[in-house]
Short mmCIF file of C-alpha atoms and ligand atoms in Angstrom, two decimals:
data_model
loop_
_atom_site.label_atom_id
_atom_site.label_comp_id
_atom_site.label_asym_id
_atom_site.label_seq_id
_atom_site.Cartn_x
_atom_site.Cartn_y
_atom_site.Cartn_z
CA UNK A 1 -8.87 -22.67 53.93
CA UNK A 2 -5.58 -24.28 53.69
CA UNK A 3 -7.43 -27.80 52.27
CA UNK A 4 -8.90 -25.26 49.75
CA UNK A 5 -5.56 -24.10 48.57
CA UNK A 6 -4.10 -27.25 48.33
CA UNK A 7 -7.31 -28.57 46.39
CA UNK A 8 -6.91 -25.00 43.97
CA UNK A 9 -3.11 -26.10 43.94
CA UNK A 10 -3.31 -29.08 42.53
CA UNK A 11 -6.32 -28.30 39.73
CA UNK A 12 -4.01 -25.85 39.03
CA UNK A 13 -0.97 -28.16 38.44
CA UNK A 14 -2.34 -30.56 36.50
CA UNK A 15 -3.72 -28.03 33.95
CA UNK A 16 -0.25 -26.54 33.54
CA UNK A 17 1.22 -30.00 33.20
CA UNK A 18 -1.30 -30.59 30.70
CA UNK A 19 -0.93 -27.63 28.72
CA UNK A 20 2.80 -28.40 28.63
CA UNK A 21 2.29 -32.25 27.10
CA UNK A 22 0.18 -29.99 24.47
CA UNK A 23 2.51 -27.62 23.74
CA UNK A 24 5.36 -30.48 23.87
CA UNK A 25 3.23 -32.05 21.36
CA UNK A 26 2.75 -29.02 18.85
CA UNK A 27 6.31 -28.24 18.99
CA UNK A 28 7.56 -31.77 18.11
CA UNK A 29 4.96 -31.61 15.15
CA UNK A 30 5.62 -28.74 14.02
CA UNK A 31 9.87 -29.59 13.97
CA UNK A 32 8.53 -32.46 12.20
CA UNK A 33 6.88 -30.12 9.69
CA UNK A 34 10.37 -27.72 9.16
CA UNK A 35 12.11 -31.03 8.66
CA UNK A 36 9.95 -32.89 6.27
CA UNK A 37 8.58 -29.75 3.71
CA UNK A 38 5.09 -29.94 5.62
CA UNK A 39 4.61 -26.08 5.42
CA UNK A 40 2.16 -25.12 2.70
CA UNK A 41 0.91 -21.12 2.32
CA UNK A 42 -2.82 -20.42 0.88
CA UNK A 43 -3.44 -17.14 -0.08
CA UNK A 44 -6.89 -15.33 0.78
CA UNK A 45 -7.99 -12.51 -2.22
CA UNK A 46 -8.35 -9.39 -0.52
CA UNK A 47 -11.06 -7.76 -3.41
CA UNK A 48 -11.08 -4.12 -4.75
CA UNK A 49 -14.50 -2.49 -3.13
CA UNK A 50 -14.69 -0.36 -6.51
CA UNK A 51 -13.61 -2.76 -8.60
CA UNK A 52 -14.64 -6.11 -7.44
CA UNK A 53 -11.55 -8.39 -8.68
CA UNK A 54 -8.65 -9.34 -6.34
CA UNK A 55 -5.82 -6.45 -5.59
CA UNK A 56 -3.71 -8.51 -3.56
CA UNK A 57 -4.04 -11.81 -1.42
CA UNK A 58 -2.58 -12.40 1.90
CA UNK A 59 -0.75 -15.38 2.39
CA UNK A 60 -1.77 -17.79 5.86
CA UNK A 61 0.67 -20.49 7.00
CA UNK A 62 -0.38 -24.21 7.26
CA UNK A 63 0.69 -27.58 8.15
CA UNK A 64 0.67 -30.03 5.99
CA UNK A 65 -1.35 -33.62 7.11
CA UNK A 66 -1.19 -31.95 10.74
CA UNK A 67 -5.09 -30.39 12.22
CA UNK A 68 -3.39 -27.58 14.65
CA UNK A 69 -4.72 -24.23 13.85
CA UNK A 70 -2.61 -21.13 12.88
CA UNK A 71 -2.85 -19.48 16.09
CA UNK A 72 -1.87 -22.39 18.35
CA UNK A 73 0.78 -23.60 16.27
CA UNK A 74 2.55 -19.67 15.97
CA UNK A 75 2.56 -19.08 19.56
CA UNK A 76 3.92 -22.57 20.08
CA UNK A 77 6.64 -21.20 17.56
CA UNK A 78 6.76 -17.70 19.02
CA UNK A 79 7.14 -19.45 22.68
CA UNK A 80 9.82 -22.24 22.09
CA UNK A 81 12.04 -20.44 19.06
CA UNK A 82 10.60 -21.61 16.28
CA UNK A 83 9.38 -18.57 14.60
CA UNK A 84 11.99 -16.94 13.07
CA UNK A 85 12.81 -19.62 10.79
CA UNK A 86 9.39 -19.64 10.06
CA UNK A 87 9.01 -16.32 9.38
CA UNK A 88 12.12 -16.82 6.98
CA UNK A 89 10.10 -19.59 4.92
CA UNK A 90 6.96 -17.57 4.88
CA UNK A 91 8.57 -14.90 3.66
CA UNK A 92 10.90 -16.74 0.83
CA UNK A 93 7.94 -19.18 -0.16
CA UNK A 94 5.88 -16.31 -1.18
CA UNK A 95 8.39 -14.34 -3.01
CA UNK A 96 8.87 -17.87 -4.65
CA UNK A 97 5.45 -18.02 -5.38
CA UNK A 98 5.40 -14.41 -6.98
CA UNK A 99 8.46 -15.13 -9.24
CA UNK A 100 6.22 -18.49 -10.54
CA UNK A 101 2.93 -16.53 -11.66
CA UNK A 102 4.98 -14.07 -13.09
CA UNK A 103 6.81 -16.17 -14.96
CA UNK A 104 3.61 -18.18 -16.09
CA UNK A 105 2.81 -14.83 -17.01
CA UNK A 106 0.27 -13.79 -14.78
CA UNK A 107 -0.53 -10.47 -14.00
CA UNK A 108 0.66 -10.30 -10.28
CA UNK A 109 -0.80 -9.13 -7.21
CA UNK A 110 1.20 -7.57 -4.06
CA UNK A 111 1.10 -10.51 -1.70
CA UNK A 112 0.69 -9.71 2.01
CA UNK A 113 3.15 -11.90 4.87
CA UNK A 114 2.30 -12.06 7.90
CA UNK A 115 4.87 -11.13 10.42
CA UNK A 116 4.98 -11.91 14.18
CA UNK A 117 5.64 -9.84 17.37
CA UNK A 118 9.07 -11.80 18.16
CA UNK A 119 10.76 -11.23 14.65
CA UNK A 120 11.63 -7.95 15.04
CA UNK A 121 14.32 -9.93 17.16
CA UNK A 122 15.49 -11.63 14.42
CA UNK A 123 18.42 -9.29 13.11
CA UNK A 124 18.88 -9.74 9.65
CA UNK A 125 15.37 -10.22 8.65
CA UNK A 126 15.35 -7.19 6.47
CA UNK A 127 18.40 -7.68 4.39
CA UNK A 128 16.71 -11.40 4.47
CA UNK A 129 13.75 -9.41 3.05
CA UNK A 130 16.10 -8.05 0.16
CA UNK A 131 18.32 -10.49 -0.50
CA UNK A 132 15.59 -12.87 -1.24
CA UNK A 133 13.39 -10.51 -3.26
CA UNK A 134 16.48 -9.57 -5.02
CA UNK A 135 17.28 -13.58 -5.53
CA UNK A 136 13.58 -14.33 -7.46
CA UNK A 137 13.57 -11.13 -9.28
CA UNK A 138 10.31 -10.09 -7.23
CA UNK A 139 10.19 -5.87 -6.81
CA UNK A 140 9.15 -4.96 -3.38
CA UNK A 141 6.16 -3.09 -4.41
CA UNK A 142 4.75 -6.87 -4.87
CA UNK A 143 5.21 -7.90 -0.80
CA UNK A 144 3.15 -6.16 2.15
CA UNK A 145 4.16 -6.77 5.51
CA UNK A 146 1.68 -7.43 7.90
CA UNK A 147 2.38 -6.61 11.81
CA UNK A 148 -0.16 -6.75 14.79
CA UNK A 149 -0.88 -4.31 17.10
CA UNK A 150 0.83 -5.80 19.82
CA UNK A 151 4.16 -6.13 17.97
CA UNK A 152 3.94 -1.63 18.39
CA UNK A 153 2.36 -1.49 21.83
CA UNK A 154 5.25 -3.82 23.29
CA UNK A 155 8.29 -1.48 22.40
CA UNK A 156 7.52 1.27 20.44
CA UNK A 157 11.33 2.85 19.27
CA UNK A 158 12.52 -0.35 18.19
CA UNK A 159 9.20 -0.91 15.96
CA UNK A 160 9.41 2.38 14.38
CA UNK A 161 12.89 1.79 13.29
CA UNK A 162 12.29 -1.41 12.25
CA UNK A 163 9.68 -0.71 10.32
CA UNK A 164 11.33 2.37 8.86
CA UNK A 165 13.88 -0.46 7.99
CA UNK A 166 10.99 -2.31 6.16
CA UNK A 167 9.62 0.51 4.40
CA UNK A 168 13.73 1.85 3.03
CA UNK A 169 13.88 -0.94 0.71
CA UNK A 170 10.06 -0.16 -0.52
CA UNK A 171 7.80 -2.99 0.95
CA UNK A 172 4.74 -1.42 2.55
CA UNK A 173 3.28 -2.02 5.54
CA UNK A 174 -0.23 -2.45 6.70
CA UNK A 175 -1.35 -2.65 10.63
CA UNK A 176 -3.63 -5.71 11.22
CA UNK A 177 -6.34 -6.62 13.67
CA UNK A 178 -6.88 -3.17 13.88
CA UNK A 179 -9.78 -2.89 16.41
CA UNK A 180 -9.34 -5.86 18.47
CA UNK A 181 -7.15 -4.93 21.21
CA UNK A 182 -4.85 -1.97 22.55
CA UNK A 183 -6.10 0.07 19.25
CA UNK A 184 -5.19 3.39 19.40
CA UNK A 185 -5.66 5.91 16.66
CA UNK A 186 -1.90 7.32 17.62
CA UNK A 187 -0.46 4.29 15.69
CA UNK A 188 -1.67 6.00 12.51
CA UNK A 189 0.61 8.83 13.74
CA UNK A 190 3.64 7.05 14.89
CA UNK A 191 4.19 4.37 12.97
CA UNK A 192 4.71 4.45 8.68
CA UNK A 193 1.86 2.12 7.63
CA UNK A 194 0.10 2.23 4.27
CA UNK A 195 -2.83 0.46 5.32
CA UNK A 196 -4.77 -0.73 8.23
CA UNK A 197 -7.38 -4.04 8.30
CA UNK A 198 -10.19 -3.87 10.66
CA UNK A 199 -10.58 -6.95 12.83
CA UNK A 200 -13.53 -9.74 12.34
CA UNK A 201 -14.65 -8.32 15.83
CA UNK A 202 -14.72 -4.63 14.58
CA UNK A 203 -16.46 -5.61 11.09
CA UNK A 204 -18.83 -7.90 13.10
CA UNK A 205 -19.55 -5.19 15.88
CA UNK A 206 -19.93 -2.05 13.40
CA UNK A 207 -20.91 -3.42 9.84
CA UNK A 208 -24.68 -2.99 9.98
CA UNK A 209 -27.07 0.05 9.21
CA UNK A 210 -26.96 0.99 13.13
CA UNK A 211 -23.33 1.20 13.29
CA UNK A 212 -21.60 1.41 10.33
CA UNK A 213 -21.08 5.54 10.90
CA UNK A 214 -18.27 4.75 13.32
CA UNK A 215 -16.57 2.70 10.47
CA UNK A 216 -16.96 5.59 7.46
CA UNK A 217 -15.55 7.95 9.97
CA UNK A 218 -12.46 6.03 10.67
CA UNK A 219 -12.11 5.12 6.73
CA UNK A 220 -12.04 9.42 6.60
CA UNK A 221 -9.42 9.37 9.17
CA UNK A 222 -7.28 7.17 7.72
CA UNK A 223 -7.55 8.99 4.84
CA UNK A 224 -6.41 12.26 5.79
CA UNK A 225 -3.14 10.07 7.13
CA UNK A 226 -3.16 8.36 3.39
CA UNK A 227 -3.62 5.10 4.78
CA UNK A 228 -6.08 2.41 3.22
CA UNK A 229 -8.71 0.88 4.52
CA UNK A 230 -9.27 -3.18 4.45
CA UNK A 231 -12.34 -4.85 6.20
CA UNK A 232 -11.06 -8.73 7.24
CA UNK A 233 -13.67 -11.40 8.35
CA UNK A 234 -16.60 -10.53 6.03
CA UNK A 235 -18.85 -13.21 5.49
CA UNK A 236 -22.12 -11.62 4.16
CA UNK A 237 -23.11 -9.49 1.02
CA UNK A 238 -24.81 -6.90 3.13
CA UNK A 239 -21.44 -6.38 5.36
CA UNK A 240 -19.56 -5.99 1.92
CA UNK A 241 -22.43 -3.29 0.66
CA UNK A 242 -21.85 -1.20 4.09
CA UNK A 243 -18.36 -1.70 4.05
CA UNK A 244 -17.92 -0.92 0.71
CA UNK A 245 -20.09 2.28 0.95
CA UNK A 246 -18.37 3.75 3.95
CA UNK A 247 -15.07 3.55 2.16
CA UNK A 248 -13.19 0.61 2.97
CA UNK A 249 -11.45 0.31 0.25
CA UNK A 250 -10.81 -3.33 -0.16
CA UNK A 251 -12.68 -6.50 1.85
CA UNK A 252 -11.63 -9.24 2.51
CA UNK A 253 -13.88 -12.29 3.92
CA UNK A 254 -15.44 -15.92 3.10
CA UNK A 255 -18.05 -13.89 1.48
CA UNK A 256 -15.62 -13.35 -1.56
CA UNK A 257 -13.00 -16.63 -0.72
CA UNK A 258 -11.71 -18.56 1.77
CA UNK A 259 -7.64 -18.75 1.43
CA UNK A 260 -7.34 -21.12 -2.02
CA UNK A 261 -4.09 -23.08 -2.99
CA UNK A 262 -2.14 -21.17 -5.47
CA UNK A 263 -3.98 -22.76 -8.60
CA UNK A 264 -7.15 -21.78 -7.41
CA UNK A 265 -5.92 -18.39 -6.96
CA UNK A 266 -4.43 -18.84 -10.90
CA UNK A 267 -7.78 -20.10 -12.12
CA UNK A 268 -10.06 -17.85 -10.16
CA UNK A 269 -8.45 -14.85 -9.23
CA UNK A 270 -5.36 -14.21 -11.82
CA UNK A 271 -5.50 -12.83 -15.46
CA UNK A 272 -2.93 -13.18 -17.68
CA UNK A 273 -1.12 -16.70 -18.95
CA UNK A 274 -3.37 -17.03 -21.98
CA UNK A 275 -6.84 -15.06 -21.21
P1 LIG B 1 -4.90 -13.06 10.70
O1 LIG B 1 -3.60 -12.56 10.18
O2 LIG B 1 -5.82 -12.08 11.31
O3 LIG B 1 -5.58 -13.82 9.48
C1 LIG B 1 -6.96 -13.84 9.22
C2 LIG B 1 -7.58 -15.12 9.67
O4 LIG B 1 -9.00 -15.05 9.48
C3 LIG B 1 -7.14 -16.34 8.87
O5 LIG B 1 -7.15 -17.46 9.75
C4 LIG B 1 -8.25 -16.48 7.84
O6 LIG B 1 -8.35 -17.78 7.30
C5 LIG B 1 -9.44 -16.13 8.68
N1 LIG B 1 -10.56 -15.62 7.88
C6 LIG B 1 -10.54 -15.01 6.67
N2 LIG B 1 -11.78 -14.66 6.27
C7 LIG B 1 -12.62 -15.03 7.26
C8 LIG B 1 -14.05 -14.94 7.44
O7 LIG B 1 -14.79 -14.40 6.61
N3 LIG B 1 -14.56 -15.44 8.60
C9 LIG B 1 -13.76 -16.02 9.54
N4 LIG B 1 -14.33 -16.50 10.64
N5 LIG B 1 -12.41 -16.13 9.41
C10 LIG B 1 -11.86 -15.64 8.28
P2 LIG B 1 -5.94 -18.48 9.80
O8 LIG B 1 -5.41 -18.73 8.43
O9 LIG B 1 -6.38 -19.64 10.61
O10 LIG B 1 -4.83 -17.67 10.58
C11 LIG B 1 -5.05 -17.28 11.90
C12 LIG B 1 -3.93 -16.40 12.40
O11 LIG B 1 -2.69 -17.11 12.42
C13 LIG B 1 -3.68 -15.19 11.51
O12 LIG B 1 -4.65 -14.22 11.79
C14 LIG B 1 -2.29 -14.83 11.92
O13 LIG B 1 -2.30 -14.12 13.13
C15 LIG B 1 -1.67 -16.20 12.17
N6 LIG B 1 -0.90 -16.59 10.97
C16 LIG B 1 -1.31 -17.26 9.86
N7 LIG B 1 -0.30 -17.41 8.98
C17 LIG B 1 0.78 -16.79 9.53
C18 LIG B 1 2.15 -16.61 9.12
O14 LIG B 1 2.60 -16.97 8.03
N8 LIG B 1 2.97 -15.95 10.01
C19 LIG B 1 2.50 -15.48 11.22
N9 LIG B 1 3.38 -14.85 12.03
N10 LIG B 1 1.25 -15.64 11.61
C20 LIG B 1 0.38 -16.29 10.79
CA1 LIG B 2 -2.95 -11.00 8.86
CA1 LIG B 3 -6.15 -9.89 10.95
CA1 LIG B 4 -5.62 -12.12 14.05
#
């Protein structure tokens, strides 16, 4: 027994050790990355189910010359500090990036930021927010933030006034992974979102024939709280069809784009600047 614990002990140990070298690792790169201007944003089209052209794209973080993937690299950030000054660039880079294409003269599209669980500690984030908007001439309608589920289930007063904060100066808010973990309809309730975006895991599990009932009921649901309805992780035509025909009102998915760099989105998703 005891030999057995020891043995368990030790396996133990040296996968903690090792996970700490990795995370040691991720953190050093990604400092490297603050430092150096290695943080790029693509931004994913999120199309209009009725209308098929792009309403608004969501913008996803990445490191520049460095293969770590989003998730790994934000919880690194969330974990050793990192994140609100990351949250700060995401958030600043886009509105940057909106003041650009409108001044090309593109017709703009809200852009959605994603925000993490462990900014809500991060104090002045929402004068940040306005300041910033203010500074590029960007109106709020054009930003969506975009919280997890987790950020509301962890302490639910301080979200709501937080994201009362958020809404006061007239960004809107839409409630991601919806489906994937600690759902519960009651968020629709308690906390001000305009829009919701089913999981990859929900859209996989309920977009076909069989299922998709259970998704054109929720889409009614959220719209007797007047929230839209975005379906994320949608790969196939026949999942847009469903989708589309239960009443999500926008998709979102490889099926339509992968996240481009910002002159793809000018060239493929953007009208305006001479057309
Ligand atoms: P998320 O917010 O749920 O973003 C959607 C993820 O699904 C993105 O991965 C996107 O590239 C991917 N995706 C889009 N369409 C499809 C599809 O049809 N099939 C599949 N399999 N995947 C699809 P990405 O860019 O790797 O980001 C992963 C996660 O990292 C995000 O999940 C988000 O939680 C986090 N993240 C990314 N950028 C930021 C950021 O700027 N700030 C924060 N706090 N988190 C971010
Ligand atoms: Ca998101
Ligand atoms: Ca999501
Ligand atoms: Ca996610």
């Amino acid at each position: 027994q005891s030999s057995r614990n020891i043995t368990n002990y030790r396996y133990f140990r040296q996968h903690m050790l090792g996970d700490i070298i990795e995370i040691n690792k991720i953190s050093e790169l990604l400092n490297h990355s603050i430092e150096n201007d290695g943080l790029r944003l693509l931004y994913q089209p999120q199309i209009n189910s009725a209308t098929g052209s792009a309403d608004g794209f969501e913008a996803l973080l990445r490191l520049m010359d460095v293969n770590i993937s989003p998730p790994d690299f934000i919880s690194v950030a969330e974990g050793r500090g990192m994140i609100n000054i990351i949250g700060r660039w995401v958030f600043e880079e886009a509105a940057r990036q909106i003041s650009e294409w409108k001044r090309k003269g593109f017709a703009v599209k809200p852009v959605a930021v994603n925000m993490s669980v462990r900014q809500i500690d991060d104090n002045g984030f929402v004068e940040f927010m306005e300041k910033t908007l203010e500074g590029y001439g960007v109106e709020p309608e054009y930003i969506e933030i975009e919280i997890t589920e987790n950020l509301l289930f962890e302490d639910t007063k301080r979200a709501v006034v937080f994201l009362n904060k958020i809404k006061d100066i007239g960004v809107s808010l839409a409630l991601d992974d919806f489906g994937s973990g600690f759902s519960s309809i009651s968020y629709l309730t308690r906390f001000p979102v305009d829009k919701i975006k089913y999981d990859k895991s929900l859209v996989d599990q309920y977009a076909n024939i069989d299922k998709c009932s259970v998704i054109q009921k929720l889409n009614l649901l959220a719209g007797e709280f007047n929230i839209k309805t975005l379906a994320e992780g949608v790969e196939t035509r026949e999942q847009f069809e469903l989708l589309r025909d239960a009443g999500c009102h926008a998709i979102q998915g490889y099926y339509f784009s992968k996240p481009l760099e910002p002159e793809d989105v000018e060239k493929n998703f953007l009208k305006g600047a001479g057309d």
